[in-house]
CSV table of C-alpha atoms in Angstrom, one decimal:
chain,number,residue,atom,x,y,z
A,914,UNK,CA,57.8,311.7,138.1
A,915,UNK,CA,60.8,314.2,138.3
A,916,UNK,CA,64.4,312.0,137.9
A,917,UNK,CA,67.2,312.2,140.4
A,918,UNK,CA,69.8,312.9,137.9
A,919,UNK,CA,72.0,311.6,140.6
A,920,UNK,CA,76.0,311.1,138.4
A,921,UNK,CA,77.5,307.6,138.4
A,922,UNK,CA,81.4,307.7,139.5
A,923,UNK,CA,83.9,304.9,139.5
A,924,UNK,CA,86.4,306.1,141.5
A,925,UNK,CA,89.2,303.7,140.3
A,926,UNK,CA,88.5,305.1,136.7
A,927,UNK,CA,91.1,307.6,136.2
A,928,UNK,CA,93.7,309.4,138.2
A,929,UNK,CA,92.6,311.4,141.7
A,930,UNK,CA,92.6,314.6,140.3
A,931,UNK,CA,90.4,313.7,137.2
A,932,UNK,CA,88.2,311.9,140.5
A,933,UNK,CA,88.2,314.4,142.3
A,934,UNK,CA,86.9,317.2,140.5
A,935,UNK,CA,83.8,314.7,139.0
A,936,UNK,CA,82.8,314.3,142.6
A,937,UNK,CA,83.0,317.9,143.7
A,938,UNK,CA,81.0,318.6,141.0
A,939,UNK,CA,78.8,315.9,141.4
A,940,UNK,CA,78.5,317.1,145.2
A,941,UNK,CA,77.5,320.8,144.9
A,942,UNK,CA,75.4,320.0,141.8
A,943,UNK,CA,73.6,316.6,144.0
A,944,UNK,CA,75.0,316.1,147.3
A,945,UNK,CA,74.6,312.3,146.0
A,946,UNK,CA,76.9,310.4,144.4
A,947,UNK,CA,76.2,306.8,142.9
A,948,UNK,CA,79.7,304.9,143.5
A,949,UNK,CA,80.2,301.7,141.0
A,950,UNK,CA,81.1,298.7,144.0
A,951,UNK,CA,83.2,296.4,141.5
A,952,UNK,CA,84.6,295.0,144.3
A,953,UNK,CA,88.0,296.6,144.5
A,954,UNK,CA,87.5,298.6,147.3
A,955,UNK,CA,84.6,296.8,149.3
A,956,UNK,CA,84.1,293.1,148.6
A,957,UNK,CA,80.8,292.5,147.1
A,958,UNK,CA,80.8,289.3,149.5
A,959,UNK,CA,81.3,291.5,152.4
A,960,UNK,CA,78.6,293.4,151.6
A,961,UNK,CA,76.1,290.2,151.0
A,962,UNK,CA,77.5,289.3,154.2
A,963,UNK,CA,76.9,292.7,156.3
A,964,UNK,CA,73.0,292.3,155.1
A,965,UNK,CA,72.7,288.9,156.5
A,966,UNK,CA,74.3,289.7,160.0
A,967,UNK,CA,71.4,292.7,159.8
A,968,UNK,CA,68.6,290.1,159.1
A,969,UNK,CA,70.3,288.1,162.2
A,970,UNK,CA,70.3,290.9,164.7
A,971,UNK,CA,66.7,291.8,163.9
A,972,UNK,CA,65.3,288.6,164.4
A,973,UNK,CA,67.1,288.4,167.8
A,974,UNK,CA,64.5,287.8,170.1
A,975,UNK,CA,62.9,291.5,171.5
A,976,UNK,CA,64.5,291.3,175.0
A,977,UNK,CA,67.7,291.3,173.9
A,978,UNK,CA,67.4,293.9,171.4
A,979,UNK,CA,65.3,295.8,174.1
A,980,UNK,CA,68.2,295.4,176.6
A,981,UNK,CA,70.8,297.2,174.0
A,982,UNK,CA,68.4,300.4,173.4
A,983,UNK,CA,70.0,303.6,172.1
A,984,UNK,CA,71.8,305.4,174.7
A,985,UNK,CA,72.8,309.9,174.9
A,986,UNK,CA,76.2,307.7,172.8
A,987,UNK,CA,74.6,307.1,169.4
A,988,UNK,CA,74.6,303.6,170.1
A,989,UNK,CA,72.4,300.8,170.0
A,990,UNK,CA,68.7,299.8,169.3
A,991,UNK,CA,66.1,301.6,168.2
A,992,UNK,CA,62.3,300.2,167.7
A,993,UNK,CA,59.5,301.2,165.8
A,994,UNK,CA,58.7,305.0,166.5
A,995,UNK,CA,61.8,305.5,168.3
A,996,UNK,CA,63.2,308.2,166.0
A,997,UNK,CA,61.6,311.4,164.6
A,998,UNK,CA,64.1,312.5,161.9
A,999,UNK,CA,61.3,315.3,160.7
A,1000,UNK,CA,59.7,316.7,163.8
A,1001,UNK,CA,58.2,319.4,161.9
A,1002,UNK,CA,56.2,317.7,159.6
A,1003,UNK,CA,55.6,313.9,161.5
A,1004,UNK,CA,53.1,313.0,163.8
A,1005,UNK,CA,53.9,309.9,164.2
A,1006,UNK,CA,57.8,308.2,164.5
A,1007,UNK,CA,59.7,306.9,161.3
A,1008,UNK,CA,58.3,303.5,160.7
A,1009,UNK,CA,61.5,301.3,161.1
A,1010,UNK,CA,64.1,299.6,163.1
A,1011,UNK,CA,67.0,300.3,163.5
A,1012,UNK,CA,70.8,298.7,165.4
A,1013,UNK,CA,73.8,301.8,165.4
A,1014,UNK,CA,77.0,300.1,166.0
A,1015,UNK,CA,80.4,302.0,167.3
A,1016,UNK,CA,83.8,301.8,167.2
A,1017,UNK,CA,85.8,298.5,168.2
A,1018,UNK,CA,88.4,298.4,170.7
A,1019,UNK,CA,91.1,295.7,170.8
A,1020,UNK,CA,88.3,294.0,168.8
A,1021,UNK,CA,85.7,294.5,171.0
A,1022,UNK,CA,82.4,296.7,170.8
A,1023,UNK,CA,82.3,299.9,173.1
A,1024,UNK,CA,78.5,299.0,174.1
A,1025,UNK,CA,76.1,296.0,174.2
A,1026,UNK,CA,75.2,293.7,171.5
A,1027,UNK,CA,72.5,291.5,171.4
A,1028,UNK,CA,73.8,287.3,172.0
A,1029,UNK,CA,72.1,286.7,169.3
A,1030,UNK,CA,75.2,288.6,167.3
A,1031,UNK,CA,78.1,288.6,169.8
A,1032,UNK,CA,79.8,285.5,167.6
A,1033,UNK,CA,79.8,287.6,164.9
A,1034,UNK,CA,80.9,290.7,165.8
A,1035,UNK,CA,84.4,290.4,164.4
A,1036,UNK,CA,82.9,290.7,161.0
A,1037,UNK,CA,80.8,293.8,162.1
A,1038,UNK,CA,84.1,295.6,162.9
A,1039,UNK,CA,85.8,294.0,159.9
A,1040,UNK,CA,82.9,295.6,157.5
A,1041,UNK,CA,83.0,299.0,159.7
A,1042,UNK,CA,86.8,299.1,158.7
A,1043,UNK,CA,86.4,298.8,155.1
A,1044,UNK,CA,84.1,301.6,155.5
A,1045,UNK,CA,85.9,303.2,157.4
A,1046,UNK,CA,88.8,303.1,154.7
A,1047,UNK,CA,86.1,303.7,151.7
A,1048,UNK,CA,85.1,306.8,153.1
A,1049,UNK,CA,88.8,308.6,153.7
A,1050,UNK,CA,89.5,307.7,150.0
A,1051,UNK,CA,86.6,309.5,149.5
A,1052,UNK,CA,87.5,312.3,151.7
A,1053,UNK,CA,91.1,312.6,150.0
A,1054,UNK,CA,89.6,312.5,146.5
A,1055,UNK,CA,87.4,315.3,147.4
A,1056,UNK,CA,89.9,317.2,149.1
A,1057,UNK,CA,92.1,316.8,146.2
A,1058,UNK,CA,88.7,318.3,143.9
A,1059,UNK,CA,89.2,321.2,146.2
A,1060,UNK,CA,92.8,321.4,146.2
A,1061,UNK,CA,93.1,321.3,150.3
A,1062,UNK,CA,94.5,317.4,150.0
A,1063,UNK,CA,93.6,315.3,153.3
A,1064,UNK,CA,92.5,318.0,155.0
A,1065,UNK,CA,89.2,316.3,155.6
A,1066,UNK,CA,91.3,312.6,155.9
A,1067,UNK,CA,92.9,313.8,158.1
A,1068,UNK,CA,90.4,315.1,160.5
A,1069,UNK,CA,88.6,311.9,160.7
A,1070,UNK,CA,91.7,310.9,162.9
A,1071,UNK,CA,90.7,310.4,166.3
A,1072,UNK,CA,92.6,313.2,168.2
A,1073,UNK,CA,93.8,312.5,171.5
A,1074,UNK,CA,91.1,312.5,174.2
A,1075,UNK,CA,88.3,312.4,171.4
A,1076,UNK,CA,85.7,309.7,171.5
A,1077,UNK,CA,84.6,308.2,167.8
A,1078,UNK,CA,81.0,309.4,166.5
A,1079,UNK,CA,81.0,307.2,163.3
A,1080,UNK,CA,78.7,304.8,163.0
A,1081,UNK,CA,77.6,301.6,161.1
A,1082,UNK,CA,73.6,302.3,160.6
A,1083,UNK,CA,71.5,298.6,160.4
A,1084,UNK,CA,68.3,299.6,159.3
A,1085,UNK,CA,65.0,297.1,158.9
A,1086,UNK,CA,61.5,298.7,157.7
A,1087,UNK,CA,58.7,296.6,158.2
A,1088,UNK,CA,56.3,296.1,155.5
A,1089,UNK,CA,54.0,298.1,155.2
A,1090,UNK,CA,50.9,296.0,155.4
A,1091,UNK,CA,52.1,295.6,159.2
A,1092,UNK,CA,50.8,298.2,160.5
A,1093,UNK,CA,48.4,301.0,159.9
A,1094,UNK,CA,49.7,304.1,158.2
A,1095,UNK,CA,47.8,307.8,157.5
A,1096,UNK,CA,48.5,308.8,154.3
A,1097,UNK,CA,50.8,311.1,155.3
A,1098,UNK,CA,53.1,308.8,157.0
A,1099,UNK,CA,56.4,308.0,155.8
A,1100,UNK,CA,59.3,305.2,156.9
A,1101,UNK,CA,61.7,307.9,157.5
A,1102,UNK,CA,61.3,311.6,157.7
A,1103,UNK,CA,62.5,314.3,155.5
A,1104,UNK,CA,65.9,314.9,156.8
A,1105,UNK,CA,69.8,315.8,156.1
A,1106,UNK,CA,72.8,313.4,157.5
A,1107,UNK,CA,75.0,315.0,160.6
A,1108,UNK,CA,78.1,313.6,160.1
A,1109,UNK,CA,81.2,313.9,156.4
A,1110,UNK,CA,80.1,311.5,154.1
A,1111,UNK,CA,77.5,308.8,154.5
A,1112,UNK,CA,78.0,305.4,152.5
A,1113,UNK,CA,74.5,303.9,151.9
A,1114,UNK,CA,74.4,300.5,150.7
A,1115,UNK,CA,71.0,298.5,149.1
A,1116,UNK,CA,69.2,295.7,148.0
A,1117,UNK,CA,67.7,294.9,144.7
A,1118,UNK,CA,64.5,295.6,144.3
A,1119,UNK,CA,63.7,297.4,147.3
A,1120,UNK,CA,62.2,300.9,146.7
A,1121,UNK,CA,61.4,304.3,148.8
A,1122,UNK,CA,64.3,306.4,148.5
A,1123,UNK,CA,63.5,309.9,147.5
A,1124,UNK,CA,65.5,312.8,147.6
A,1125,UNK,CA,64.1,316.7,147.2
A,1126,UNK,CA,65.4,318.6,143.9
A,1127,UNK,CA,66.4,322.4,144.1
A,1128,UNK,CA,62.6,323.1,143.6
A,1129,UNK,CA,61.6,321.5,146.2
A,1130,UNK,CA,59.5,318.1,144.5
A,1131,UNK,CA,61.0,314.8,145.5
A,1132,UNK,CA,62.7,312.2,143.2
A,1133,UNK,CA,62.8,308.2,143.7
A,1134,UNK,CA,66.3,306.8,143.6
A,1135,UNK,CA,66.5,303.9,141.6
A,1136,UNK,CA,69.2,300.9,143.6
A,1137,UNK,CA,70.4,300.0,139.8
A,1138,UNK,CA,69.9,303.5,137.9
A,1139,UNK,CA,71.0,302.7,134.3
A,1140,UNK,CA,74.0,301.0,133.4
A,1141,UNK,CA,74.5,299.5,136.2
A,1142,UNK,CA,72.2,296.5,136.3
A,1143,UNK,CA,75.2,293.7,135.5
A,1144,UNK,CA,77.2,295.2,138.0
A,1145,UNK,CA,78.3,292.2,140.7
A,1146,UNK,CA,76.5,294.5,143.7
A,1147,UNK,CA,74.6,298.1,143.1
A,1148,UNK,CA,76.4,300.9,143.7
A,1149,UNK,CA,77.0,302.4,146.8
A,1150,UNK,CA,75.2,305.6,147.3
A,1151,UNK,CA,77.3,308.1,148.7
A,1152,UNK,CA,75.7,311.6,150.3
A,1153,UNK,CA,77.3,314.5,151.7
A,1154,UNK,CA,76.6,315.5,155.1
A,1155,UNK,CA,76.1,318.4,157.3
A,1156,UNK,CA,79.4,319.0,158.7
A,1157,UNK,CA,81.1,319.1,154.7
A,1158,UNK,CA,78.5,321.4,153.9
A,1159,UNK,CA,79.7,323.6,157.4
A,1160,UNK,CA,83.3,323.1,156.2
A,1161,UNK,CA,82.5,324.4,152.3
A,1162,UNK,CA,80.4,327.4,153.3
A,1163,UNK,CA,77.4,325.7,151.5
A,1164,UNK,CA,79.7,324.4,148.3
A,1165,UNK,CA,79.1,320.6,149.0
A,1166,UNK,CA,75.4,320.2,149.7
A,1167,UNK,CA,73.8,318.1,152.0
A,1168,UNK,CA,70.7,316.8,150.3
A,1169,UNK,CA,67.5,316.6,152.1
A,1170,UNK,CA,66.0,313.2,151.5
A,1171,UNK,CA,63.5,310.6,152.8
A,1172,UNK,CA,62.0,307.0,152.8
A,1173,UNK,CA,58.6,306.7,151.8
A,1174,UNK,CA,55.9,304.2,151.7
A,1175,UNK,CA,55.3,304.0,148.0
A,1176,UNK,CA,57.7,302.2,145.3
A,1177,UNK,CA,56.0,304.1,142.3
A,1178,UNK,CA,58.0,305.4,139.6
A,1179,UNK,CA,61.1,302.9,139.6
A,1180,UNK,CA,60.5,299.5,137.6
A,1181,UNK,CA,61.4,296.5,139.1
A,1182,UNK,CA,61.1,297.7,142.7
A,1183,UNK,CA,58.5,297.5,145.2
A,1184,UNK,CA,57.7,298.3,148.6
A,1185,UNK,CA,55.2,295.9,149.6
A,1186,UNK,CA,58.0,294.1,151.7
A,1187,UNK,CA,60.9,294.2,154.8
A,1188,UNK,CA,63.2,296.9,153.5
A,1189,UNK,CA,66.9,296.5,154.8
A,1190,UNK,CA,69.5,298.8,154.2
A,1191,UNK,CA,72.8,299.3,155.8
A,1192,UNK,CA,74.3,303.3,156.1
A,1193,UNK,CA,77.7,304.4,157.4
A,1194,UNK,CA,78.1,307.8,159.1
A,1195,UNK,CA,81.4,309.0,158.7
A,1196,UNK,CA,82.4,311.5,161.0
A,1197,UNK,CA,85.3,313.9,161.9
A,1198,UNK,CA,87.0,314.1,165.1
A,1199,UNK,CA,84.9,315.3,167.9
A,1200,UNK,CA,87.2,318.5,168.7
A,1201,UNK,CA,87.6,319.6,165.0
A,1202,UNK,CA,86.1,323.1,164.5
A,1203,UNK,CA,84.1,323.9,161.8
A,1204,UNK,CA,85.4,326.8,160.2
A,1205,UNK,CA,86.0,327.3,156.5
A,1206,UNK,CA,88.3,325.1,154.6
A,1207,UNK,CA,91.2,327.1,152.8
A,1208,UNK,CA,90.1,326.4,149.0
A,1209,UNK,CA,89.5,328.9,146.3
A,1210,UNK,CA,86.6,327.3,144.8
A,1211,UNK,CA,84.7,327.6,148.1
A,1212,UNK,CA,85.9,331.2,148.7
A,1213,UNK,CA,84.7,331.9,145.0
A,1214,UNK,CA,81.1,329.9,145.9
A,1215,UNK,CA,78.2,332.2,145.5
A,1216,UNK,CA,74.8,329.9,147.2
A,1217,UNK,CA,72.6,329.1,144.1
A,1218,UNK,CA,69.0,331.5,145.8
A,1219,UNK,CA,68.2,329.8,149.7
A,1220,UNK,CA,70.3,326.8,150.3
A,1221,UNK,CA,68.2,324.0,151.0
A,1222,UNK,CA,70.4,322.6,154.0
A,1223,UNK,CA,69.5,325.1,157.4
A,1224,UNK,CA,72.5,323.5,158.9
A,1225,UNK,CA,74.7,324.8,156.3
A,1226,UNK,CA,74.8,328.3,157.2
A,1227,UNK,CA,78.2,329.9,158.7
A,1228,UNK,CA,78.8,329.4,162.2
A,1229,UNK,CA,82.1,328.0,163.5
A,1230,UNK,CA,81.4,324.8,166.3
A,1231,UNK,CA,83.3,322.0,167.3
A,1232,UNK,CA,82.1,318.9,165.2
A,1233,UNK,CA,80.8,317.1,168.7
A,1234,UNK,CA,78.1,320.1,169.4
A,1235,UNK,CA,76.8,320.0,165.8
A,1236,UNK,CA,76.4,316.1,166.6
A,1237,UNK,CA,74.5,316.7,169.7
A,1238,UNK,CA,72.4,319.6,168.3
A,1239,UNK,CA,70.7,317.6,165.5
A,1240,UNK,CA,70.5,314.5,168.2
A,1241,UNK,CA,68.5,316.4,169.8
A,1242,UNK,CA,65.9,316.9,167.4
A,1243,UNK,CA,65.7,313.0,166.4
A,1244,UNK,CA,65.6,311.6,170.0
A,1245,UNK,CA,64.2,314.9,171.9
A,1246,UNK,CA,62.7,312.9,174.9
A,1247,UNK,CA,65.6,311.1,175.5
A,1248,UNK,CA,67.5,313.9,176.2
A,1249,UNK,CA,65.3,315.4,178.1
A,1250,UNK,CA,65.2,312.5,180.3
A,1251,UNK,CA,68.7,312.4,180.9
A,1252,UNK,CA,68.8,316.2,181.6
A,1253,UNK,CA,66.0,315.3,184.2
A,1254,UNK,CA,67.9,313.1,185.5
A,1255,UNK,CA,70.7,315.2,186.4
């Protein structure tokens, strides 16, 4: 099976220039980047932690989970079948659960949470912040590789008037052996992320991950790829999204990539049960326009044949109408329903 070749980065391993050029690199080469987690900049025991407040809210009982169902916002809980993140190609919805979780206010959620979770939500918004923080050193490492600074920090800032589309992701995928599946079928549809960045975080031993290659065949990537296996957590996996690749003109790639079924091709990891993982969707403010960021490398970019990303291609739009436009494909009827309703 075809490898990944996905580049290993630890970000605290040199200055930010030196840092920033490797994940540039790593970017329009991958559009994923493994990130070594020693700890410094999100506490392996947070993380541990963040898993087993996702195990908690999942076994909340179905009414309350029911009673918190994803709303127009982004927000909230999503069952079995609930999202279609490849409605070309899937006849069926992606085969998992899933819990999106906002911004805080004053230390309280901007929509309902199940009871279940409500005594812990403190350390929900304590793990968004570190997140949150990961993913502008991130963004000012990469705008450094560009030589545009915080130009994409800074525009994560929530401008006056703006609501916050970032989002902490809980994900549960049942086993498989739960429910009947065509061969076909898949956990989660071939698909590219909407928002900056995306921090993806993972447990041991739990396959499905694959990401499509520049020719099209897909890859599995492994949760400890080599060299990484004495590590105190596995790395995080960090992907570019939709609205970087919109901003570079293509440079930065956003990767299409899928969960699958099948846990063929990485020792050690299997797929026969519960897979949990936990993504964090970093996004810009909702009034920032899309247009071309000032760098020579990505005025000097010439696109490598048919860029893989459709949303990539030139068209300046606020960062909130990208955001609804690829919404819109995932959760169709539910936006149709709202429009009815109107």
């Amino acid at each position: 099976m075809a490898q990944s070749g996905i580049p290993i980065i630890d970000i605290n391993s040199a200055d930010e220039a030196t840092i920033g050029k490797q994940l540039v690199d790593a970017a329009e080469e991958h559009g994923f980047i493994y990130i070594r987690n020693l700890g410094q900049d999100i506490p392996v025991e947070q993380v541990d932690e963040a898993f087993a407040l996702s195990k908690k809210l999942f076994d909340a009982p179905m009414e309350e989970k029911v009673a918190c169902s994803i709303q127009t916002n982004n927000r909230g809980w999503g069952g079995l079948g609930s999202e279609t993140l490849d409605p070309r190609s899937e006849k069926v919805g992606d085969f998992k659960e899933v819990f999106n979780i906002g911004l805080f206010k004053d230390g309280k959620p901007q929509q309902p949470l199940p009871p279940t979770i409500i005594p812990d939500q403190a350390r929900l918004e304590a793990f968004r912040d570190v997140c949150t923080a990961m993913c502008s050193k991130l963004l000012r490492l990469i705008g450094n590789g560009l030589g545009v600074g915080n130009f994409f920090a800074e525009a994560q800032e929530i401008k006056p008037g703006d609501e916050c589309d970032t989002i902490l992701r809980l994900l549960r995928y049942p086993p498989p052996a739960s429910a009947s599946q065509a061969e076909a079928d898949v956990r989660a549809g071939a698909h590219s992320d909407y928002g900056s960045i995306t921090l993806l975080f993972r447990l041991r031993g739990q396959a499905g991950l694959e990401v499509q290659l520049r020719d099209d065949s897909w890859a599995p990537v492994p949760v400890l790829p080599p060299g990484t296996e004495d590590d105190p957590s596995p790395p995080i996996l960090i992907n570019i999204g939709d609205l970087l690749s919109y901003w570079t003109n293509g440079l930065l790639r956003s990767t299409v990539h899928r969960v699958v079924f099948g846990g063929e091709g990485v020792a050690g990891e299997s797929a026969t049960e519960p897979r949990y993982s936990i993504a964090f969707f970093s996004s810009p403010s909702q009034s920032t326009e899309l247009g071309v960021v000032p760098s020579e490398r990505v005025r000097n970019f010439v696109p490598r044949g048919q860029s893989t990303n459709p949303y990539a291609e030139k068209k300046v739009m606020r960062a909130d109408e990208h955001l609804r436009m690829r919404l819109e494909e995932t959760y169709g009827d539910l936006y149709k329903k709202k429009e009815d309703k109107a």
